[in-house]
Amino acid sequence: MNIRDSLLAVLIAFSVVATGTTESAAAEAKDQITILYDAFGTNDAMTKDWGFSALVEVAGKRILFDTGNDPEIFAANVKARGVNLSNLDFVVLSHRHSDHMAGLSYVLSVNPTVKIYAPREGFGIYGSSLPSGFYRKDEALPPEMRYYGGKPPAVMKFGSAWANANFELIDQTTEIAPGITLISLISDAPGTRELKELSLAVNTAEGVVLLVGCSHPGIERIVEAATGINPRIHLIAGGFHLVVAPDDAIAKVVTALKDRFKVDAVAPGHCTGEPTFAALKKAFGDSYLYPASARRFRLERMGMPDAEKVRRLTTSRHIGNWPGAKTRSASCGRAACGRDPRSSARFAPLSSA
């Protein structure tokens, strides 16, 4: 059995659904990722634009991860792909940049009450609140010179750009459903310092399937955090934010993903960058997936870890608060974490879609 064929027998055998296949026809697969928005691809029915969005269907959940850069383009791509957004379980907005959230207005037009997970930020675009004790007060001032006449509310609430949207704001790594975790990190890179970003980690029987929006906190930091859920990383998809990185920085990341974290496969898109596509393709070979706009990857035999394994792996709802999280990868053998160490995971070949 060759490398590609062996993957077909395990966790995620990525076969590509033909271009004309509708969502209803693909529903039997149940576990799949559909790229709805990116700037490259071969399907003329999909408009290419800078931004990212993916529909993740796994473990009985339908999760929209980011919403692209333009609401009209996003709506057209969703319709071209035959995707129904009216029955989503929830939406994840990775961060506040417009090329990841501008399509939310279209989502809300067809699904106005859907729950939306987004980063919690002070005075953020998704709304926020602060205790009124955050600011200094001067009792000697006359009421007309004092905020709220000197009688502020206990909690000051700040509006969202989507006033009636059902936001749940996340400020620490949190398991939001069994085996499904939002990793919360803060960028310290120049230009995006203090930017909060969420990444979606799905813990499966063969390791973590990790979706990243732009990886502003650093793809290595995000993957490191994901190993606190399960030391095996089965797939990373999305933007790695190396679009302007020099060759030595790209090489460092590629080596870390391949040799340090031993990632099974990658599906880089969006802001990963063309030189990084080339470097990852060279390093991962058959385990490099082409995640272009309109591409739908079937996650056949996805399988979640059994209840006991999930309990052991996620003993705290807020994983970032669990002292064992930092050392779990060292003490948790792969078999104990939901993987048969004898399995050899590789990906089946992809055809154009």
mmCIF file of C-alpha atoms in Angstrom:
data_model
loop_
_atom_site.group_PDB
_atom_site.id
_atom_site.type_symbol
_atom_site.label_atom_id
_atom_site.label_comp_id
_atom_site.label_asym_id
_atom_site.label_seq_id
_atom_site.Cartn_x
_atom_site.Cartn_y
_atom_site.Cartn_z
ATOM 1 C CA MET A 1 0.000 0.000 0.000
ATOM 2 C CA ASN A 2 1.532 3.351 -1.009
ATOM 3 C CA ILE A 3 1.609 6.466 1.151
ATOM 4 C CA ARG A 4 -1.486 8.036 -0.337
ATOM 5 C CA ASP A 5 -3.595 4.890 -0.236
ATOM 6 C CA SER A 6 -2.750 4.253 3.405
ATOM 7 C CA LEU A 7 -4.282 7.564 4.421
ATOM 8 C CA LEU A 8 -7.557 6.606 2.791
ATOM 9 C CA ALA A 9 -8.012 3.948 5.440
ATOM 10 C CA VAL A 10 -7.682 6.265 8.409
ATOM 11 C CA LEU A 11 -8.981 9.518 9.822
ATOM 12 C CA ILE A 12 -9.349 11.986 6.983
ATOM 13 C CA ALA A 13 -9.367 10.625 3.469
ATOM 14 C CA PHE A 14 -9.670 13.823 1.487
ATOM 15 C CA SER A 15 -11.450 13.073 -1.755
ATOM 16 C CA VAL A 16 -12.620 16.049 -3.738
ATOM 17 C CA VAL A 17 -16.279 16.368 -4.591
ATOM 18 C CA ALA A 18 -16.889 17.215 -8.239
ATOM 19 C CA THR A 19 -17.496 20.873 -9.015
ATOM 20 C CA GLY A 20 -21.189 20.489 -9.720
ATOM 21 C CA THR A 21 -21.976 18.514 -6.580
ATOM 22 C CA THR A 22 -24.421 20.308 -4.325
ATOM 23 C CA GLU A 23 -24.418 20.400 -0.550
ATOM 24 C CA SER A 24 -27.314 17.940 -0.332
ATOM 25 C CA ALA A 25 -25.444 15.388 -2.418
ATOM 26 C CA ALA A 26 -22.366 15.809 -0.254
ATOM 27 C CA ALA A 27 -24.309 15.637 2.995
ATOM 28 C CA GLU A 28 -23.835 11.887 3.218
ATOM 29 C CA ALA A 29 -20.142 12.501 3.858
ATOM 30 C CA LYS A 30 -21.079 14.474 6.983
ATOM 31 C CA ASP A 31 -17.477 15.321 7.781
ATOM 32 C CA GLN A 32 -15.955 17.750 5.299
ATOM 33 C CA ILE A 33 -14.361 21.153 4.823
ATOM 34 C CA THR A 34 -15.533 23.444 2.018
ATOM 35 C CA ILE A 35 -13.402 26.458 1.077
ATOM 36 C CA LEU A 36 -15.788 29.312 0.284
ATOM 37 C CA TYR A 37 -13.441 32.267 -0.082
ATOM 38 C CA ASP A 38 -9.834 32.642 -1.212
ATOM 39 C CA ALA A 39 -7.802 34.367 -3.899
ATOM 40 C CA PHE A 40 -6.838 31.328 -5.960
ATOM 41 C CA GLY A 41 -8.527 28.348 -7.548
ATOM 42 C CA THR A 42 -9.659 26.849 -10.851
ATOM 43 C CA ASN A 43 -13.445 27.076 -10.543
ATOM 44 C CA ASP A 44 -14.761 29.937 -12.693
ATOM 45 C CA ALA A 45 -18.056 29.892 -10.767
ATOM 46 C CA MET A 46 -16.230 31.156 -7.691
ATOM 47 C CA THR A 47 -15.004 34.746 -7.496
ATOM 48 C CA LYS A 48 -11.394 35.015 -6.361
ATOM 49 C CA ASP A 49 -10.718 37.704 -3.774
ATOM 50 C CA TRP A 50 -8.349 38.335 -0.894
ATOM 51 C CA GLY A 51 -9.863 36.849 2.241
ATOM 52 C CA PHE A 52 -10.834 33.539 3.775
ATOM 53 C CA SER A 53 -13.884 31.493 4.678
ATOM 54 C CA ALA A 54 -14.490 27.781 5.163
ATOM 55 C CA LEU A 55 -17.490 25.666 6.109
ATOM 56 C CA VAL A 56 -16.482 22.906 8.512
ATOM 57 C CA GLU A 57 -18.856 19.984 8.922
ATOM 58 C CA VAL A 58 -17.681 17.585 11.598
ATOM 59 C CA ALA A 59 -19.050 15.590 14.519
ATOM 60 C CA GLY A 60 -22.595 16.564 13.591
ATOM 61 C CA LYS A 61 -21.761 20.294 13.669
ATOM 62 C CA ARG A 62 -21.868 22.827 10.826
ATOM 63 C CA ILE A 63 -19.369 25.585 11.570
ATOM 64 C CA LEU A 64 -18.702 28.624 9.397
ATOM 65 C CA PHE A 65 -15.120 29.770 9.955
ATOM 66 C CA ASP A 66 -14.677 33.398 8.826
ATOM 67 C CA THR A 67 -16.767 35.121 6.167
ATOM 68 C CA GLY A 68 -14.433 36.612 3.574
ATOM 69 C CA ASN A 69 -13.657 40.127 2.440
ATOM 70 C CA ASP A 70 -16.769 41.287 0.558
ATOM 71 C CA PRO A 71 -20.401 40.445 1.394
ATOM 72 C CA GLU A 72 -21.543 40.333 -2.241
ATOM 73 C CA ILE A 73 -18.686 38.082 -3.324
ATOM 74 C CA PHE A 74 -19.180 35.904 -0.259
ATOM 75 C CA ALA A 75 -22.909 35.555 -0.995
ATOM 76 C CA ALA A 76 -22.223 34.684 -4.629
ATOM 77 C CA ASN A 77 -19.627 32.069 -3.686
ATOM 78 C CA VAL A 78 -21.914 30.502 -1.096
ATOM 79 C CA LYS A 79 -24.690 30.225 -3.677
ATOM 80 C CA ALA A 80 -22.323 28.929 -6.356
ATOM 81 C CA ARG A 81 -21.183 26.215 -3.989
ATOM 82 C CA GLY A 82 -24.752 25.285 -3.055
ATOM 83 C CA VAL A 83 -24.159 25.843 0.655
ATOM 84 C CA ASN A 84 -27.054 26.486 3.046
ATOM 85 C CA LEU A 85 -26.128 28.916 5.835
ATOM 86 C CA SER A 86 -29.563 28.932 7.474
ATOM 87 C CA ASN A 87 -28.838 25.880 9.632
ATOM 88 C CA LEU A 88 -25.378 26.588 10.997
ATOM 89 C CA ASP A 89 -24.564 25.559 14.543
ATOM 90 C CA PHE A 90 -22.311 28.576 14.958
ATOM 91 C CA VAL A 91 -19.933 30.975 13.261
ATOM 92 C CA VAL A 92 -16.323 31.637 14.262
ATOM 93 C CA LEU A 93 -14.733 34.966 13.368
ATOM 94 C CA SER A 94 -11.015 34.505 13.820
ATOM 95 C CA HIS A 95 -10.136 38.173 14.202
ATOM 96 C CA ARG A 96 -11.263 41.705 13.446
ATOM 97 C CA HIS A 97 -9.670 42.234 10.032
ATOM 98 C CA SER A 98 -12.218 42.933 7.310
ATOM 99 C CA ASP A 99 -11.002 40.226 4.928
ATOM 100 C CA HIS A 100 -12.243 37.670 7.460
ATOM 101 C CA MET A 101 -15.502 39.198 8.678
ATOM 102 C CA ALA A 102 -17.021 41.428 5.975
ATOM 103 C CA GLY A 103 -19.385 38.692 4.797
ATOM 104 C CA LEU A 104 -21.057 38.478 8.206
ATOM 105 C CA SER A 105 -23.781 40.872 7.047
ATOM 106 C CA TYR A 106 -24.862 38.280 4.477
ATOM 107 C CA VAL A 107 -24.777 35.484 7.045
ATOM 108 C CA LEU A 108 -27.046 37.500 9.341
ATOM 109 C CA SER A 109 -29.445 38.223 6.472
ATOM 110 C CA VAL A 110 -30.155 34.498 6.128
ATOM 111 C CA ASN A 111 -29.509 33.404 9.728
ATOM 112 C CA PRO A 112 -30.037 36.399 12.049
ATOM 113 C CA THR A 113 -29.885 34.485 15.362
ATOM 114 C CA VAL A 114 -26.889 32.243 14.727
ATOM 115 C CA LYS A 115 -24.329 32.197 17.542
ATOM 116 C CA ILE A 116 -21.081 33.922 16.614
ATOM 117 C CA TYR A 117 -17.861 33.303 18.494
ATOM 118 C CA ALA A 118 -15.361 36.151 18.229
ATOM 119 C CA PRO A 119 -12.368 37.460 20.198
ATOM 120 C CA ARG A 120 -13.114 39.608 23.233
ATOM 121 C CA GLU A 121 -11.355 42.946 22.905
ATOM 122 C CA GLY A 122 -11.728 46.176 24.809
ATOM 123 C CA PHE A 123 -13.853 48.601 22.744
ATOM 124 C CA GLY A 124 -13.823 45.929 20.026
ATOM 125 C CA ILE A 125 -15.907 45.832 16.864
ATOM 126 C CA TYR A 126 -17.831 42.813 18.166
ATOM 127 C CA GLY A 127 -18.966 44.712 21.259
ATOM 128 C CA SER A 128 -17.514 44.692 24.741
ATOM 129 C CA SER A 129 -18.056 45.867 28.290
ATOM 130 C CA LEU A 130 -16.007 47.186 31.167
ATOM 131 C CA PRO A 131 -16.707 47.878 34.830
ATOM 132 C CA SER A 132 -17.014 51.627 35.279
ATOM 133 C CA GLY A 133 -14.289 51.431 37.877
ATOM 134 C CA PHE A 134 -11.716 51.253 35.077
ATOM 135 C CA TYR A 135 -11.413 55.048 34.888
ATOM 136 C CA ARG A 136 -10.170 57.451 37.550
ATOM 137 C CA LYS A 137 -12.742 59.716 39.137
ATOM 138 C CA ASP A 138 -12.600 63.184 40.646
ATOM 139 C CA GLU A 139 -15.341 63.727 43.210
ATOM 140 C CA ALA A 140 -14.510 67.450 43.390
ATOM 141 C CA LEU A 141 -15.786 68.147 39.881
ATOM 142 C CA PRO A 142 -19.342 69.424 39.384
ATOM 143 C CA PRO A 143 -21.759 66.788 37.975
ATOM 144 C CA GLU A 144 -21.848 68.403 34.524
ATOM 145 C CA MET A 145 -18.109 67.767 34.173
ATOM 146 C CA ARG A 146 -18.275 64.162 35.272
ATOM 147 C CA TYR A 147 -18.998 61.087 33.186
ATOM 148 C CA TYR A 148 -22.647 60.116 33.575
ATOM 149 C CA GLY A 149 -23.106 63.039 35.961
ATOM 150 C CA GLY A 150 -20.915 61.237 38.471
ATOM 151 C CA LYS A 151 -23.209 58.180 38.579
ATOM 152 C CA PRO A 152 -21.934 55.718 35.966
ATOM 153 C CA PRO A 153 -23.506 52.290 35.521
ATOM 154 C CA ALA A 154 -21.693 49.446 37.242
ATOM 155 C CA VAL A 155 -20.880 47.982 33.822
ATOM 156 C CA MET A 156 -20.350 50.117 30.734
ATOM 157 C CA LYS A 157 -21.409 48.364 27.522
ATOM 158 C CA PHE A 158 -19.954 49.236 24.132
ATOM 159 C CA GLY A 159 -21.715 48.615 20.859
ATOM 160 C CA SER A 160 -21.011 46.188 18.058
ATOM 161 C CA ALA A 161 -20.914 46.887 14.329
ATOM 162 C CA TRP A 162 -23.717 44.292 14.151
ATOM 163 C CA ALA A 163 -26.063 45.563 16.847
ATOM 164 C CA ASN A 164 -28.446 42.607 17.054
ATOM 165 C CA ALA A 165 -26.005 39.789 16.367
ATOM 166 C CA ASN A 166 -25.725 36.925 18.849
ATOM 167 C CA PHE A 167 -22.063 37.257 19.818
ATOM 168 C CA GLU A 168 -20.291 35.161 22.417
ATOM 169 C CA LEU A 169 -16.889 36.703 23.039
ATOM 170 C CA ILE A 170 -13.892 34.515 23.834
ATOM 171 C CA ASP A 171 -10.839 35.672 25.757
ATOM 172 C CA GLN A 172 -9.181 32.365 26.619
ATOM 173 C CA THR A 173 -8.816 28.971 25.003
ATOM 174 C CA THR A 174 -12.218 27.332 25.422
ATOM 175 C CA GLU A 175 -13.841 24.041 24.497
ATOM 176 C CA ILE A 176 -17.158 25.145 22.983
ATOM 177 C CA ALA A 177 -18.464 21.649 22.189
ATOM 178 C CA PRO A 178 -17.126 18.168 22.926
ATOM 179 C CA GLY A 179 -13.842 17.866 21.075
ATOM 180 C CA ILE A 180 -14.159 21.331 19.487
ATOM 181 C CA THR A 181 -11.936 24.053 20.923
ATOM 182 C CA LEU A 182 -11.268 27.694 20.139
ATOM 183 C CA ILE A 183 -7.616 28.539 20.736
ATOM 184 C CA SER A 184 -7.257 32.160 21.829
ATOM 185 C CA LEU A 185 -3.882 33.872 21.384
ATOM 186 C CA ILE A 186 -2.613 37.446 21.093
ATOM 187 C CA SER A 187 -0.193 38.663 18.447
ATOM 188 C CA ASP A 188 3.031 40.308 19.501
ATOM 189 C CA ALA A 189 4.222 40.932 15.935
ATOM 190 C CA PRO A 190 4.887 44.491 14.713
ATOM 191 C CA GLY A 191 1.802 45.885 13.011
ATOM 192 C CA THR A 192 -0.629 43.528 14.754
ATOM 193 C CA ARG A 193 0.586 43.731 18.347
ATOM 194 C CA GLU A 194 -2.254 43.037 20.834
ATOM 195 C CA LEU A 195 -4.507 41.643 18.063
ATOM 196 C CA LYS A 196 -6.503 38.716 19.424
ATOM 197 C CA GLU A 197 -7.130 35.747 17.156
ATOM 198 C CA LEU A 198 -9.143 32.537 17.465
ATOM 199 C CA SER A 199 -8.201 29.274 15.770
ATOM 200 C CA LEU A 200 -10.526 26.272 15.506
ATOM 201 C CA ALA A 201 -9.191 22.933 16.744
ATOM 202 C CA VAL A 202 -11.224 19.754 16.247
ATOM 203 C CA ASN A 203 -9.880 16.791 18.201
ATOM 204 C CA THR A 204 -10.420 13.633 16.177
ATOM 205 C CA ALA A 205 -9.464 10.000 16.539
ATOM 206 C CA GLU A 206 -6.368 10.683 14.412
ATOM 207 C CA GLY A 207 -5.327 13.988 15.909
ATOM 208 C CA VAL A 208 -6.231 17.651 15.729
ATOM 209 C CA VAL A 209 -7.683 19.206 12.595
ATOM 210 C CA LEU A 210 -6.690 22.864 12.955
ATOM 211 C CA LEU A 211 -8.195 25.800 11.048
ATOM 212 C CA VAL A 212 -6.354 29.095 11.193
ATOM 213 C CA GLY A 213 -7.510 32.448 9.864
ATOM 214 C CA CYS A 214 -4.339 34.524 9.514
ATOM 215 C CA SER A 215 -2.060 33.143 12.230
ATOM 216 C CA HIS A 216 -1.117 36.635 13.409
ATOM 217 C CA PRO A 217 0.049 35.249 16.785
ATOM 218 C CA GLY A 218 2.400 32.943 14.833
ATOM 219 C CA ILE A 219 1.575 29.585 13.279
ATOM 220 C CA GLU A 220 4.110 27.841 15.527
ATOM 221 C CA ARG A 221 2.494 29.278 18.665
ATOM 222 C CA ILE A 222 -0.943 28.196 17.481
ATOM 223 C CA VAL A 223 0.231 24.669 16.725
ATOM 224 C CA GLU A 224 2.015 24.516 20.076
ATOM 225 C CA ALA A 225 -1.251 25.419 21.790
ATOM 226 C CA ALA A 226 -3.087 22.784 19.767
ATOM 227 C CA THR A 227 -0.709 20.096 21.021
ATOM 228 C CA GLY A 228 -2.092 20.832 24.479
ATOM 229 C CA ILE A 229 -5.333 19.295 23.198
ATOM 230 C CA ASN A 230 -3.700 16.350 21.452
ATOM 231 C CA PRO A 231 0.024 16.000 20.709
ATOM 232 C CA ARG A 232 -0.760 14.785 17.211
ATOM 233 C CA ILE A 233 -1.672 17.435 14.630
ATOM 234 C CA HIS A 234 -3.368 15.748 11.705
ATOM 235 C CA LEU A 235 -4.096 18.709 9.436
ATOM 236 C CA ILE A 236 -3.574 22.479 9.404
ATOM 237 C CA ALA A 237 -5.694 24.508 6.969
ATOM 238 C CA GLY A 238 -5.973 28.249 6.385
ATOM 239 C CA GLY A 239 -3.662 31.252 6.409
ATOM 240 C CA PHE A 240 -0.153 30.912 7.876
ATOM 241 C CA HIS A 241 0.666 34.649 7.509
ATOM 242 C CA LEU A 242 3.993 34.277 5.746
ATOM 243 C CA VAL A 243 2.995 36.229 2.645
ATOM 244 C CA VAL A 244 5.884 38.710 2.989
ATOM 245 C CA ALA A 245 8.239 36.506 5.023
ATOM 246 C CA PRO A 246 11.850 36.035 3.852
ATOM 247 C CA ASP A 247 13.074 32.594 2.846
ATOM 248 C CA ASP A 248 14.855 31.901 6.138
ATOM 249 C CA ALA A 249 11.679 32.602 8.155
ATOM 250 C CA ILE A 250 9.664 30.366 5.822
ATOM 251 C CA ALA A 251 12.220 27.577 6.149
ATOM 252 C CA LYS A 252 12.107 27.817 9.937
ATOM 253 C CA VAL A 253 8.316 27.415 10.007
ATOM 254 C CA VAL A 254 8.302 24.576 7.475
ATOM 255 C CA THR A 255 10.926 22.702 9.495
ATOM 256 C CA ALA A 256 8.984 23.214 12.700
ATOM 257 C CA LEU A 257 5.739 21.913 11.207
ATOM 258 C CA LYS A 258 7.378 18.942 9.524
ATOM 259 C CA ASP A 259 10.038 17.884 12.030
ATOM 260 C CA ARG A 260 9.164 19.352 15.420
ATOM 261 C CA PHE A 261 5.386 19.029 15.401
ATOM 262 C CA LYS A 262 5.307 16.177 12.866
ATOM 263 C CA VAL A 263 2.141 17.511 11.253
ATOM 264 C CA ASP A 264 0.525 14.890 9.017
ATOM 265 C CA ALA A 265 -0.686 17.247 6.295
ATOM 266 C CA VAL A 266 -1.150 20.914 5.445
ATOM 267 C CA ALA A 267 -3.722 22.795 3.369
ATOM 268 C CA PRO A 268 -2.306 26.341 3.296
ATOM 269 C CA GLY A 269 -4.298 29.196 1.799
ATOM 270 C CA HIS A 270 -4.976 32.910 2.017
ATOM 271 C CA CYS A 271 -2.025 34.826 3.518
ATOM 272 C CA THR A 272 0.401 31.895 3.566
ATOM 273 C CA GLY A 273 2.226 33.303 0.537
ATOM 274 C CA GLU A 274 3.348 31.838 -2.784
ATOM 275 C CA PRO A 275 6.967 31.098 -1.741
ATOM 276 C CA THR A 276 5.592 29.348 1.349
ATOM 277 C CA PHE A 277 3.206 27.292 -0.805
ATOM 278 C CA ALA A 278 6.245 26.110 -2.757
ATOM 279 C CA ALA A 279 8.282 25.325 0.357
ATOM 280 C CA LEU A 280 5.441 23.427 2.025
ATOM 281 C CA LYS A 281 4.699 21.509 -1.172
ATOM 282 C CA LYS A 282 8.333 20.438 -1.374
ATOM 283 C CA ALA A 283 8.438 19.406 2.296
ATOM 284 C CA PHE A 284 5.066 17.655 2.542
ATOM 285 C CA GLY A 285 4.782 16.173 -0.930
ATOM 286 C CA ASP A 286 1.627 14.054 -1.191
ATOM 287 C CA SER A 287 0.484 15.420 2.165
ATOM 288 C CA TYR A 288 0.246 18.949 0.769
ATOM 289 C CA LEU A 289 -3.392 19.690 -0.060
ATOM 290 C CA TYR A 290 -4.533 22.319 -2.534
ATOM 291 C CA PRO A 291 -7.294 24.191 -0.638
ATOM 292 C CA ALA A 292 -8.427 26.573 -3.376
ATOM 293 C CA SER A 293 -11.724 28.411 -3.438
ATOM 294 C CA ALA A 294 -14.573 25.986 -4.233
ATOM 295 C CA ARG A 295 -12.585 22.995 -3.030
ATOM 296 C CA ARG A 296 -14.507 20.620 -0.794
ATOM 297 C CA PHE A 297 -12.547 18.039 1.165
ATOM 298 C CA ARG A 298 -14.409 15.009 2.434
ATOM 299 C CA LEU A 299 -13.378 14.023 5.934
ATOM 300 C CA GLU A 300 -14.280 10.371 5.577
ATOM 301 C CA ARG A 301 -14.090 8.195 8.678
ATOM 302 C CA MET A 302 -13.421 11.332 10.673
ATOM 303 C CA GLY A 303 -14.330 9.797 14.005
ATOM 304 C CA MET A 304 -14.085 11.628 17.297
ATOM 305 C CA PRO A 305 -12.198 10.115 20.241
ATOM 306 C CA ASP A 306 -14.474 8.119 22.511
ATOM 307 C CA ALA A 307 -16.026 9.835 25.524
ATOM 308 C CA GLU A 308 -13.336 8.669 27.938
ATOM 309 C CA LYS A 309 -10.530 9.935 25.705
ATOM 310 C CA VAL A 310 -12.274 13.269 25.286
ATOM 311 C CA ARG A 311 -12.709 13.488 29.033
ATOM 312 C CA ARG A 312 -9.018 12.836 29.623
ATOM 313 C CA LEU A 313 -7.951 15.294 26.931
ATOM 314 C CA THR A 314 -10.286 18.106 27.963
ATOM 315 C CA THR A 315 -10.605 17.880 31.722
ATOM 316 C CA SER A 316 -11.096 21.639 31.894
ATOM 317 C CA ARG A 317 -13.556 23.636 29.809
ATOM 318 C CA HIS A 318 -11.036 26.480 29.677
ATOM 319 C CA ILE A 319 -7.990 24.526 28.570
ATOM 320 C CA GLY A 320 -5.708 27.516 28.954
ATOM 321 C CA ASN A 321 -6.382 27.477 32.708
ATOM 322 C CA TRP A 322 -5.515 23.826 33.156
ATOM 323 C CA PRO A 323 -2.015 23.434 34.647
ATOM 324 C CA GLY A 324 -1.526 20.129 32.850
ATOM 325 C CA ALA A 325 -2.036 21.644 29.439
ATOM 326 C CA LYS A 326 1.578 22.729 29.031
ATOM 327 C CA THR A 327 2.999 19.329 29.885
ATOM 328 C CA ARG A 328 0.350 17.052 28.451
ATOM 329 C CA SER A 329 2.128 16.522 25.133
ATOM 330 C CA ALA A 330 5.124 15.159 26.966
ATOM 331 C CA SER A 331 3.158 12.761 29.130
ATOM 332 C CA CYS A 332 0.333 11.719 26.806
ATOM 333 C CA GLY A 333 1.286 8.926 24.437
ATOM 334 C CA ARG A 334 -0.303 8.987 21.024
ATOM 335 C CA ALA A 335 -2.226 5.787 21.605
ATOM 336 C CA ALA A 336 -3.673 7.205 24.832
ATOM 337 C CA CYS A 337 -4.607 10.381 23.003
ATOM 338 C CA GLY A 338 -6.769 8.666 20.430
ATOM 339 C CA ARG A 339 -4.284 7.374 17.867
ATOM 340 C CA ASP A 340 -2.994 3.898 17.176
ATOM 341 C CA PRO A 341 0.769 4.553 16.995
ATOM 342 C CA ARG A 342 1.054 1.895 14.284
ATOM 343 C CA SER A 343 -1.174 3.794 11.856
ATOM 344 C CA SER A 344 0.467 5.568 8.934
ATOM 345 C CA ALA A 345 -1.527 8.602 7.860
ATOM 346 C CA ARG A 346 -1.109 10.074 4.409
ATOM 347 C CA PHE A 347 -3.515 11.794 2.073
ATOM 348 C CA ALA A 348 -5.170 10.523 -1.059
ATOM 349 C CA PRO A 349 -4.490 12.428 -4.291
ATOM 350 C CA LEU A 350 -6.668 15.384 -5.154
ATOM 351 C CA SER A 351 -8.265 16.168 -8.476
ATOM 352 C CA SER A 352 -9.310 19.588 -9.704
ATOM 353 C CA ALA A 353 -12.645 20.914 -8.515
#
